[in-house]
PDB file of C-alpha atoms in Angstrom:
ATOM      1  CA  MET A   3       0.093   0.007   0.058  1.00 80.00           C
ATOM      2  CA  GLY A   4       1.371   3.438  -0.932  1.00 93.00           C
ATOM      3  CA  TYR A   5       0.233   6.713   0.335  1.00 93.00           C
ATOM      4  CA  TYR A   6       1.336  10.235   1.145  1.00 98.00           C
ATOM      5  CA  ILE A   7       1.949  11.874   4.438  1.00 98.00           C
ATOM      6  CA  ALA A   8       2.164  15.744   4.809  1.00 98.00           C
ATOM      7  CA  VAL A   9       5.196  16.895   6.968  1.00 98.00           C
ATOM      8  CA  GLU A  10       4.928  20.574   6.274  1.00 96.00           C
ATOM      9  CA  GLU A  11       2.927  22.851   4.156  1.00 93.00           C
ATOM     10  CA  LYS A  12       3.227  21.668   0.579  1.00 93.00           C
ATOM     11  CA  VAL A  13       5.553  18.664   1.143  1.00 97.00           C
ATOM     12  CA  ARG A  14       4.176  15.064   1.413  1.00 98.00           C
ATOM     13  CA  ILE A  15       6.214  12.051   1.734  1.00 98.00           C
ATOM     14  CA  PHE A  16       5.536   9.088  -0.072  1.00 98.00           C
ATOM     15  CA  VAL A  17       5.443   5.850   2.044  1.00 98.00           C
ATOM     16  CA  GLU A  18       5.277   2.099   0.734  1.00 96.00           C
ATOM     17  CA  ASP A  19       3.641   0.216   3.801  1.00 94.00           C
ATOM     18  CA  ILE A  20       3.196  -3.702   3.240  1.00 88.00           C
ATOM     19  CA  ASP A  21       1.929  -5.583   6.280  1.00 80.00           C
ATOM     20  CA  PRO A  22       1.347  -9.450   5.491  1.00 66.00           C
ATOM     21  CA  GLY A  23      -0.027 -10.030   9.003  1.00 68.00           C
ATOM     22  CA  GLN A  24       0.382  -7.641  11.830  1.00 70.00           C
ATOM     23  CA  GLY A  25       4.311  -8.200  11.709  1.00 81.00           C
ATOM     24  CA  LYS A  26       6.701  -6.026  13.526  1.00 90.00           C
ATOM     25  CA  PRO A  27       7.405  -2.739  11.824  1.00 95.00           C
ATOM     26  CA  VAL A  28      10.889  -2.599   9.802  1.00 97.00           C
ATOM     27  CA  LEU A  29      11.400   0.976   8.656  1.00 98.00           C
ATOM     28  CA  PHE A  30      13.652   1.500   5.643  1.00 98.00           C
ATOM     29  CA  ILE A  31      15.485   4.733   4.686  1.00 98.00           C
ATOM     30  CA  HIS A  32      17.149   4.757   1.384  1.00 98.00           C
ATOM     31  CA  GLY A  33      20.497   6.157   0.348  1.00 98.00           C
ATOM     32  CA  TRP A  34      21.660   9.165  -2.327  1.00 98.00           C
ATOM     33  CA  PRO A  35      20.295   9.503  -5.150  1.00 97.00           C
ATOM     34  CA  LEU A  36      17.908   6.541  -4.867  1.00 98.00           C
ATOM     35  CA  ASN A  37      14.450   5.683  -3.429  1.00 98.00           C
ATOM     36  CA  HIS A  38      12.655   3.190  -1.598  1.00 98.00           C
ATOM     37  CA  LYS A  39      12.588   0.799  -4.392  1.00 97.00           C
ATOM     38  CA  MET A  40      16.227   0.003  -3.942  1.00 97.00           C
ATOM     39  CA  PHE A  41      15.215  -2.199  -1.055  1.00 97.00           C
ATOM     40  CA  GLU A  42      13.203  -4.697  -3.254  1.00 95.00           C
ATOM     41  CA  TYR A  43      15.307  -7.754  -2.376  1.00 94.00           C
ATOM     42  CA  GLN A  44      14.884  -6.895   1.292  1.00 95.00           C
ATOM     43  CA  PHE A  45      11.317  -6.439   0.924  1.00 93.00           C
ATOM     44  CA  ASN A  46      10.763  -9.840  -0.771  1.00 91.00           C
ATOM     45  CA  HIS A  47      12.614 -11.470   1.968  1.00 91.00           C
ATOM     46  CA  PHE A  48      11.199  -9.894   5.144  1.00 92.00           C
ATOM     47  CA  LEU A  49       7.556  -9.801   3.850  1.00 91.00           C
ATOM     48  CA  GLN A  50       7.952 -13.660   3.460  1.00 88.00           C
ATOM     49  CA  MET A  51       8.825 -13.809   7.250  1.00 88.00           C
ATOM     50  CA  GLY A  52       5.781 -11.883   8.226  1.00 89.00           C
ATOM     51  CA  TYR A  53       7.394  -8.664   8.904  1.00 93.00           C
ATOM     52  CA  ARG A  54       5.571  -5.274   8.184  1.00 94.00           C
ATOM     53  CA  CYS A  55       7.900  -3.390   5.822  1.00 96.00           C
ATOM     54  CA  ILE A  56       7.602   0.317   5.506  1.00 97.00           C
ATOM     55  CA  ALA A  57       9.979   2.424   3.328  1.00 97.00           C
ATOM     56  CA  ILE A  58       9.819   6.235   2.678  1.00 98.00           C
ATOM     57  CA  ASP A  59      10.953   8.330  -0.110  1.00 98.00           C
ATOM     58  CA  LEU A  60      12.982  11.263   1.276  1.00 98.00           C
ATOM     59  CA  ARG A  61      11.615  14.515   0.242  1.00 98.00           C
ATOM     60  CA  GLY A  62      12.690  15.308  -3.351  1.00 98.00           C
ATOM     61  CA  PHE A  63      13.374  11.618  -3.916  1.00 98.00           C
ATOM     62  CA  GLY A  64      11.352   8.755  -5.681  1.00 98.00           C
ATOM     63  CA  LYS A  65       7.577   9.766  -5.474  1.00 98.00           C
ATOM     64  CA  SER A  66       7.695  12.299  -2.786  1.00 98.00           C
ATOM     65  CA  ASP A  67       6.950  16.029  -3.285  1.00 98.00           C
ATOM     66  CA  ARG A  68       9.847  18.122  -4.953  1.00 97.00           C
ATOM     67  CA  SER A  69      10.586  20.592  -2.225  1.00 96.00           C
ATOM     68  CA  TRP A  70      13.063  23.295  -2.973  1.00 97.00           C
ATOM     69  CA  ASN A  71      14.476  23.519   0.738  1.00 97.00           C
ATOM     70  CA  GLY A  72      14.654  20.884   3.710  1.00 98.00           C
ATOM     71  CA  TYR A  73      17.767  18.570   2.914  1.00 98.00           C
ATOM     72  CA  SER A  74      19.495  19.200   6.208  1.00 98.00           C
ATOM     73  CA  TYR A  75      19.976  15.980   8.180  1.00 98.00           C
ATOM     74  CA  ASN A  76      17.723  17.972  11.022  1.00 98.00           C
ATOM     75  CA  ARG A  77      14.842  18.255   8.842  1.00 98.00           C
ATOM     76  CA  LEU A  78      15.045  14.962   7.106  1.00 98.00           C
ATOM     77  CA  ALA A  79      14.974  13.422  10.553  1.00 98.00           C
ATOM     78  CA  ASP A  80      12.029  15.157  11.670  1.00 98.00           C
ATOM     79  CA  ASP A  81      10.201  14.173   8.293  1.00 98.00           C
ATOM     80  CA  ILE A  82      10.795  10.562   9.727  1.00 98.00           C
ATOM     81  CA  ARG A  83       9.408  11.431  13.089  1.00 98.00           C
ATOM     82  CA  ILE A  84       6.323  12.884  11.482  1.00 98.00           C
ATOM     83  CA  VAL A  85       5.766   9.627   9.532  1.00 98.00           C
ATOM     84  CA  ILE A  86       6.564   7.354  12.600  1.00 98.00           C
ATOM     85  CA  ASP A  87       3.869   9.439  14.590  1.00 98.00           C
ATOM     86  CA  THR A  88       1.213   9.495  11.884  1.00 97.00           C
ATOM     87  CA  LEU A  89       1.249   5.754  11.201  1.00 95.00           C
ATOM     88  CA  GLY A  90       1.320   4.992  15.072  1.00 95.00           C
ATOM     89  CA  LEU A  91       4.452   3.018  14.809  1.00 96.00           C
ATOM     90  CA  GLU A  92       6.204   1.365  17.919  1.00 96.00           C
ATOM     91  CA  ASN A  93       9.075  -1.220  18.480  1.00 96.00           C
ATOM     92  CA  ILE A  94      10.552  -0.324  15.177  1.00 97.00           C
ATOM     93  CA  THR A  95      13.694  -1.921  13.788  1.00 98.00           C
ATOM     94  CA  LEU A  96      14.921   1.340  11.833  1.00 98.00           C
ATOM     95  CA  ILE A  97      17.419   0.381   8.701  1.00 98.00           C
ATOM     96  CA  GLY A  98      19.197   3.087   6.924  1.00 98.00           C
ATOM     97  CA  PHE A  99      21.482   2.593   3.887  1.00 98.00           C
ATOM     98  CA  SER A 100      24.153   5.188   3.038  1.00 98.00           C
ATOM     99  CA  VAL A 101      23.019   8.939   3.622  1.00 98.00           C
ATOM    100  CA  GLY A 102      19.728   7.098   5.052  1.00 98.00           C
ATOM    101  CA  GLY A 103      21.945   5.595   7.670  1.00 98.00           C
ATOM    102  CA  ALA A 104      23.372   8.885   8.676  1.00 98.00           C
ATOM    103  CA  ILE A 105      19.773  10.515   8.743  1.00 98.00           C
ATOM    104  CA  SER A 106      18.904   7.670  10.975  1.00 98.00           C
ATOM    105  CA  ILE A 107      21.713   8.511  13.347  1.00 98.00           C
ATOM    106  CA  ARG A 108      20.498  11.951  13.290  1.00 98.00           C
ATOM    107  CA  TYR A 109      17.209  10.761  14.134  1.00 98.00           C
ATOM    108  CA  MET A 110      18.252   8.843  17.129  1.00 98.00           C
ATOM    109  CA  ALA A 111      20.093  11.635  18.321  1.00 98.00           C
ATOM    110  CA  ARG A 112      17.642  14.383  17.747  1.00 98.00           C
ATOM    111  CA  HIS A 113      14.541  12.473  18.641  1.00 98.00           C
ATOM    112  CA  GLY A 114      15.756  10.277  21.403  1.00 98.00           C
ATOM    113  CA  GLY A 115      15.372   7.235  19.435  1.00 98.00           C
ATOM    114  CA  HIS A 116      11.662   7.644  19.587  1.00 98.00           C
ATOM    115  CA  GLN A 117       9.873   4.546  19.125  1.00 98.00           C
ATOM    116  CA  VAL A 118      13.049   2.732  17.810  1.00 98.00           C
ATOM    117  CA  SER A 119      14.157  -0.652  19.552  1.00 98.00           C
ATOM    118  CA  LYS A 120      17.126  -1.674  17.304  1.00 98.00           C
ATOM    119  CA  LEU A 121      19.122   0.183  14.573  1.00 98.00           C
ATOM    120  CA  ALA A 122      20.802  -1.232  11.559  1.00 98.00           C
ATOM    121  CA  LEU A 123      23.335   0.940   9.476  1.00 98.00           C
ATOM    122  CA  LEU A 124      24.166  -0.522   5.986  1.00 98.00           C
ATOM    123  CA  GLY A 125      26.915   1.187   4.250  1.00 98.00           C
ATOM    124  CA  ALA A 126      26.164   4.276   6.354  1.00 98.00           C
ATOM    125  CA  ALA A 127      27.743   7.811   5.497  1.00 98.00           C
ATOM    126  CA  ALA A 128      28.772   8.622   8.971  1.00 98.00           C
ATOM    127  CA  PRO A 129      30.012   9.674  11.225  1.00 98.00           C
ATOM    128  CA  ALA A 130      31.355  11.976   8.394  1.00 98.00           C
ATOM    129  CA  PHE A 131      30.956  11.388   4.476  1.00 98.00           C
ATOM    130  CA  THR A 132      34.063  13.696   3.876  1.00 98.00           C
ATOM    131  CA  LYS A 133      37.595  13.885   5.228  1.00 98.00           C
ATOM    132  CA  ARG A 134      37.964  16.929   7.901  1.00 96.00           C
ATOM    133  CA  ALA A 135      40.308  17.639  10.779  1.00 95.00           C
ATOM    134  CA  GLY A 136      40.340  14.624  13.135  1.00 95.00           C
ATOM    135  CA  PHE A 137      38.838  12.459  10.572  1.00 97.00           C
ATOM    136  CA  PRO A 138      41.050  11.410   7.595  1.00 97.00           C
ATOM    137  CA  TYR A 139      38.602   9.003   6.026  1.00 97.00           C
ATOM    138  CA  GLY A 140      35.920   9.187   3.120  1.00 96.00           C
ATOM    139  CA  LEU A 141      35.927  11.298   0.146  1.00 97.00           C
ATOM    140  CA  THR A 142      37.360  14.826  -0.156  1.00 97.00           C
ATOM    141  CA  LYS A 143      35.131  17.888  -0.234  1.00 97.00           C
ATOM    142  CA  ALA A 144      36.205  18.580  -3.759  1.00 97.00           C
ATOM    143  CA  GLU A 145      35.152  15.019  -4.680  1.00 97.00           C
ATOM    144  CA  VAL A 146      31.761  15.705  -3.557  1.00 98.00           C
ATOM    145  CA  ASN A 147      31.614  19.136  -5.247  1.00 98.00           C
ATOM    146  CA  LYS A 148      32.122  17.333  -8.641  1.00 97.00           C
ATOM    147  CA  LEU A 149      29.150  15.370  -7.847  1.00 97.00           C
ATOM    148  CA  ILE A 150      27.308  18.573  -7.221  1.00 98.00           C
ATOM    149  CA  GLU A 151      28.347  20.051 -10.385  1.00 98.00           C
ATOM    150  CA  GLY A 152      27.675  17.208 -12.306  1.00 98.00           C
ATOM    151  CA  THR A 153      24.253  16.880 -11.031  1.00 98.00           C
ATOM    152  CA  TYR A 154      23.615  20.506 -12.655  1.00 97.00           C
ATOM    153  CA  LYS A 155      25.508  20.140 -15.691  1.00 97.00           C
ATOM    154  CA  ASP A 156      24.979  16.253 -16.793  1.00 98.00           C
ATOM    155  CA  ARG A 157      23.100  14.380 -14.294  1.00 98.00           C
ATOM    156  CA  PRO A 158      22.786  11.105 -16.211  1.00 97.00           C
ATOM    157  CA  LYS A 159      26.260  11.362 -16.804  1.00 97.00           C
ATOM    158  CA  MET A 160      27.178  11.812 -13.044  1.00 97.00           C
ATOM    159  CA  LEU A 161      24.700   9.087 -12.068  1.00 97.00           C
ATOM    160  CA  VAL A 162      26.525   6.756 -14.699  1.00 95.00           C
ATOM    161  CA  ASN A 163      29.819   7.396 -12.854  1.00 94.00           C
ATOM    162  CA  PHE A 164      28.447   7.042  -9.452  1.00 94.00           C
ATOM    163  CA  GLY A 165      27.081   3.839 -10.310  1.00 91.00           C
ATOM    164  CA  ASP A 166      30.259   2.645 -11.694  1.00 90.00           C
ATOM    165  CA  MET A 167      31.611   3.132  -8.018  1.00 91.00           C
ATOM    166  CA  LEU A 168      28.578   1.292  -6.392  1.00 93.00           C
ATOM    167  CA  PHE A 169      29.543  -2.499  -6.791  1.00 91.00           C
ATOM    168  CA  ALA A 170      32.529  -4.302  -6.091  1.00 84.00           C
ATOM    169  CA  ARG A 171      31.172  -7.593  -7.862  1.00 78.00           C
ATOM    170  CA  TYR A 172      30.083  -8.126 -11.401  1.00 82.00           C
ATOM    171  CA  VAL A 173      26.494  -6.895 -11.764  1.00 88.00           C
ATOM    172  CA  SER A 174      24.433  -7.332 -15.048  1.00 92.00           C
ATOM    173  CA  ASP A 175      23.946  -4.232 -17.202  1.00 91.00           C
ATOM    174  CA  GLU A 176      20.297  -4.396 -16.533  1.00 94.00           C
ATOM    175  CA  CYS A 177      21.000  -3.881 -12.805  1.00 93.00           C
ATOM    176  CA  LYS A 178      22.956  -0.903 -13.387  1.00 92.00           C
ATOM    177  CA  ALA A 179      20.364   0.382 -15.524  1.00 95.00           C
ATOM    178  CA  TRP A 180      17.773  -0.185 -12.797  1.00 95.00           C
ATOM    179  CA  ILE A 181      19.921   1.700 -10.365  1.00 96.00           C
ATOM    180  CA  HIS A 182      20.559   4.451 -12.856  1.00 96.00           C
ATOM    181  CA  GLY A 183      16.765   4.659 -13.411  1.00 97.00           C
ATOM    182  CA  LEU A 184      16.124   4.800  -9.406  1.00 98.00           C
ATOM    183  CA  GLY A 185      18.557   7.729  -9.422  1.00 98.00           C
ATOM    184  CA  MET A 186      16.957   9.627 -12.442  1.00 98.00           C
ATOM    185  CA  GLU A 187      13.383   9.772 -10.607  1.00 98.00           C
ATOM    186  CA  ALA A 188      14.847  12.316  -8.150  1.00 98.00           C
ATOM    187  CA  PHE A 189      14.537  15.956  -8.158  1.00 98.00           C
ATOM    188  CA  GLY A 190      17.949  17.105  -9.521  1.00 98.00           C
ATOM    189  CA  HIS A 191      17.832  20.100  -7.332  1.00 98.00           C
ATOM    190  CA  ALA A 192      17.145  17.434  -4.282  1.00 98.00           C
ATOM    191  CA  THR A 193      20.201  15.449  -5.543  1.00 98.00           C
ATOM    192  CA  ALA A 194      22.519  18.279  -5.250  1.00 98.00           C
ATOM    193  CA  MET A 195      21.234  19.718  -1.907  1.00 98.00           C
ATOM    194  CA  LEU A 196      21.408  16.386  -0.118  1.00 98.00           C
ATOM    195  CA  ALA A 197      24.920  15.981  -1.654  1.00 98.00           C
ATOM    196  CA  ILE A 198      25.880  19.186  -0.027  1.00 98.00           C
ATOM    197  CA  SER A 199      24.616  17.735   3.426  1.00 98.00           C
ATOM    198  CA  LEU A 200      26.776  14.679   2.879  1.00 98.00           C
ATOM    199  CA  ARG A 201      29.666  16.897   2.175  1.00 98.00           C
ATOM    200  CA  ASP A 202      29.219  19.028   5.239  1.00 98.00           C
ATOM    201  CA  GLU A 203      27.353  17.377   8.158  1.00 98.00           C
ATOM    202  CA  ASP A 204      29.162  15.783  10.888  1.00 98.00           C
ATOM    203  CA  LEU A 205      27.687  12.889  13.360  1.00 98.00           C
ATOM    204  CA  ARG A 206      30.653  12.330  15.555  1.00 98.00           C
ATOM    205  CA  GLN A 207      28.493  13.981  18.473  1.00 98.00           C
ATOM    206  CA  ASP A 208      25.252  12.019  17.649  1.00 98.00           C
ATOM    207  CA  LEU A 209      26.898   8.485  17.904  1.00 98.00           C
ATOM    208  CA  PRO A 210      27.370   8.153  21.841  1.00 98.00           C
ATOM    209  CA  THR A 211      23.469   9.215  22.083  1.00 98.00           C
ATOM    210  CA  ILE A 212      22.349   5.741  20.462  1.00 98.00           C
ATOM    211  CA  GLN A 213      21.120   3.622  23.276  1.00 97.00           C
ATOM    212  CA  VAL A 214      19.486   0.661  21.401  1.00 98.00           C
ATOM    213  CA  PRO A 215      21.131  -2.560  19.929  1.00 98.00           C
ATOM    214  CA  THR A 216      22.874  -1.493  16.708  1.00 98.00           C
ATOM    215  CA  ILE A 217      24.424  -3.391  14.044  1.00 98.00           C
ATOM    216  CA  ILE A 218      26.813  -1.915  11.412  1.00 98.00           C
ATOM    217  CA  LEU A 219      26.943  -3.942   8.100  1.00 98.00           C
ATOM    218  CA  HIS A 220      29.904  -2.472   6.000  1.00 98.00           C
ATOM    219  CA  GLY A 221      31.583  -3.393   2.754  1.00 97.00           C
ATOM    220  CA  LYS A 222      35.155  -4.196   2.795  1.00 96.00           C
ATOM    221  CA  GLN A 223      35.622  -3.162  -0.676  1.00 94.00           C
ATOM    222  CA  GLU A 224      33.951   0.391  -0.458  1.00 95.00           C
ATOM    223  CA  LYS A 225      34.765   2.971  -2.662  1.00 93.00           C
ATOM    224  CA  ILE A 226      32.373   5.480  -1.504  1.00 96.00           C
ATOM    225  CA  CYS A 227      32.122   5.064   2.144  1.00 97.00           C
ATOM    226  CA  PRO A 228      35.438   3.493   2.940  1.00 97.00           C
ATOM    227  CA  PHE A 229      35.403   0.796   5.688  1.00 98.00           C
ATOM    228  CA  PRO A 230      37.023   2.891   8.236  1.00 98.00           C
ATOM    229  CA  LEU A 231      33.896   4.636   8.487  1.00 98.00           C
ATOM    230  CA  GLY A 232      32.281   1.430   9.864  1.00 98.00           C
ATOM    231  CA  GLU A 233      35.057   1.093  12.225  1.00 98.00           C
ATOM    232  CA  ALA A 234      34.325   4.667  13.423  1.00 98.00           C
ATOM    233  CA  MET A 235      30.618   4.100  13.875  1.00 98.00           C
ATOM    234  CA  LYS A 236      31.226   0.934  16.037  1.00 98.00           C
ATOM    235  CA  ALA A 237      33.680   3.051  18.207  1.00 98.00           C
ATOM    236  CA  GLY A 238      31.245   5.801  18.686  1.00 98.00           C
ATOM    237  CA  ILE A 239      28.110   3.617  19.341  1.00 98.00           C
ATOM    238  CA  GLN A 240      28.441   1.789  22.674  1.00 97.00           C
ATOM    239  CA  GLY A 241      27.736  -1.993  22.383  1.00 97.00           C
ATOM    240  CA  SER A 242      27.267  -1.784  18.469  1.00 98.00           C
ATOM    241  CA  LYS A 243      28.489  -4.821  16.168  1.00 98.00           C
ATOM    242  CA  LEU A 244      30.393  -4.311  13.161  1.00 98.00           C
ATOM    243  CA  ILE A 245      30.049  -7.177  10.408  1.00 98.00           C
ATOM    244  CA  PRO A 246      32.122  -6.733   7.715  1.00 97.00           C
ATOM    245  CA  MET A 247      30.928  -7.578   4.013  1.00 96.00           C
ATOM    246  CA  LYS A 248      33.675  -9.144   2.728  1.00 94.00           C
ATOM    247  CA  TYR A 249      32.649  -9.356  -1.099  1.00 92.00           C
ATOM    248  CA  SER A 250      30.818  -5.944  -0.995  1.00 94.00           C
ATOM    249  CA  GLY A 251      31.338  -2.357  -2.122  1.00 95.00           C
ATOM    250  CA  HIS A 252      28.872   0.315  -1.408  1.00 96.00           C
ATOM    251  CA  GLY A 253      25.963  -1.804  -2.963  1.00 94.00           C
ATOM    252  CA  LEU A 254      25.951  -4.363  -0.210  1.00 94.00           C
ATOM    253  CA  PHE A 255      22.136  -4.379  -0.534  1.00 93.00           C
ATOM    254  CA  TYR A 256      22.325  -6.278  -3.989  1.00 92.00           C
ATOM    255  CA  CYS A 257      25.985  -7.635  -3.863  1.00 90.00           C
ATOM    256  CA  GLU A 258      25.625  -9.689  -0.809  1.00 92.00           C
ATOM    257  CA  GLN A 259      21.900  -9.635  -0.525  1.00 92.00           C
ATOM    258  CA  GLU A 260      21.415 -13.170   0.965  1.00 94.00           C
ATOM    259  CA  LYS A 261      24.198 -12.566   3.671  1.00 96.00           C
ATOM    260  CA  LEU A 262      22.793  -9.119   4.395  1.00 96.00           C
ATOM    261  CA  ASN A 263      19.066 -10.540   4.770  1.00 96.00           C
ATOM    262  CA  ALA A 264      20.333 -13.455   6.977  1.00 95.00           C
ATOM    263  CA  GLU A 265      22.136 -10.819   9.305  1.00 97.00           C
ATOM    264  CA  LEU A 266      19.276  -8.347   9.264  1.00 96.00           C
ATOM    265  CA  PHE A 267      16.971 -11.358  10.016  1.00 94.00           C
ATOM    266  CA  GLN A 268      18.903 -12.738  13.117  1.00 94.00           C
ATOM    267  CA  PHE A 269      19.170  -9.268  14.431  1.00 96.00           C
ATOM    268  CA  ILE A 270      15.419  -8.248  14.184  1.00 92.00           C
ATOM    269  CA  GLY A 271      14.413 -11.468  15.969  1.00 83.00           C
ATOM    270  CA  SER A 272      17.062 -11.475  18.578  1.00 62.00           C
ATOM    271  CA  SER A 273      16.356 -10.513  22.070  1.00 49.00           C
ATOM    272  CA  ILE A 274      19.459  -8.223  22.359  1.00 43.00           C
TER     273      ILE A 274
END
């Protein structure tokens, strides 16, 4: 079932909500510059297991309204809070991929982990996506600036180049075309604005506020969010568990979908 939830005047968020039998809610937050459809292979798995799968399109992406403003992590975390409260969700497992993982971390810090009982971070762009003082990991700000410039000058080409960095293993041309198509569904301005947030936001102070069981699944062959980001998240989130994805780059949701789904299923069903 798909529907819209208003998060502020003239801004509606699209929500895909499938409940095969009053299952425990699992809320998915997608990455840049994709949308909720990227979780197709996780939906296939968890719906069969009886979980309620809910995924949103961040504002400006997928089917959500094309807002001109509102692409800071704070605003996007507030959008998630409104969706959760509108749906009356409780005891949520929150799953965030890439920038969706970063926004999930900000949600946990800004909203005190409201209604979230477990957190899963998949290739998260955190605690910072770009190198800075005291954090020598990630892309350079100049590299992100090229993505932003490419978004405004030749977005299709930028997405092709970015897609080439996504996978560490062979994927079919059809799979690459699918990912490219998801990126093209976004509002170009939103793509650039969220890239600016990726470039500039810093979550190092957010990590210690997380008080729920947390797993971090991160590709060992990452070219976009290098593996040391996963190690930094583990160090910053008390009691968290880091699970290396040996054969994955950034696209671990596809490259190692069976391992990823199995790890998530065990985590969601565990009592920790």
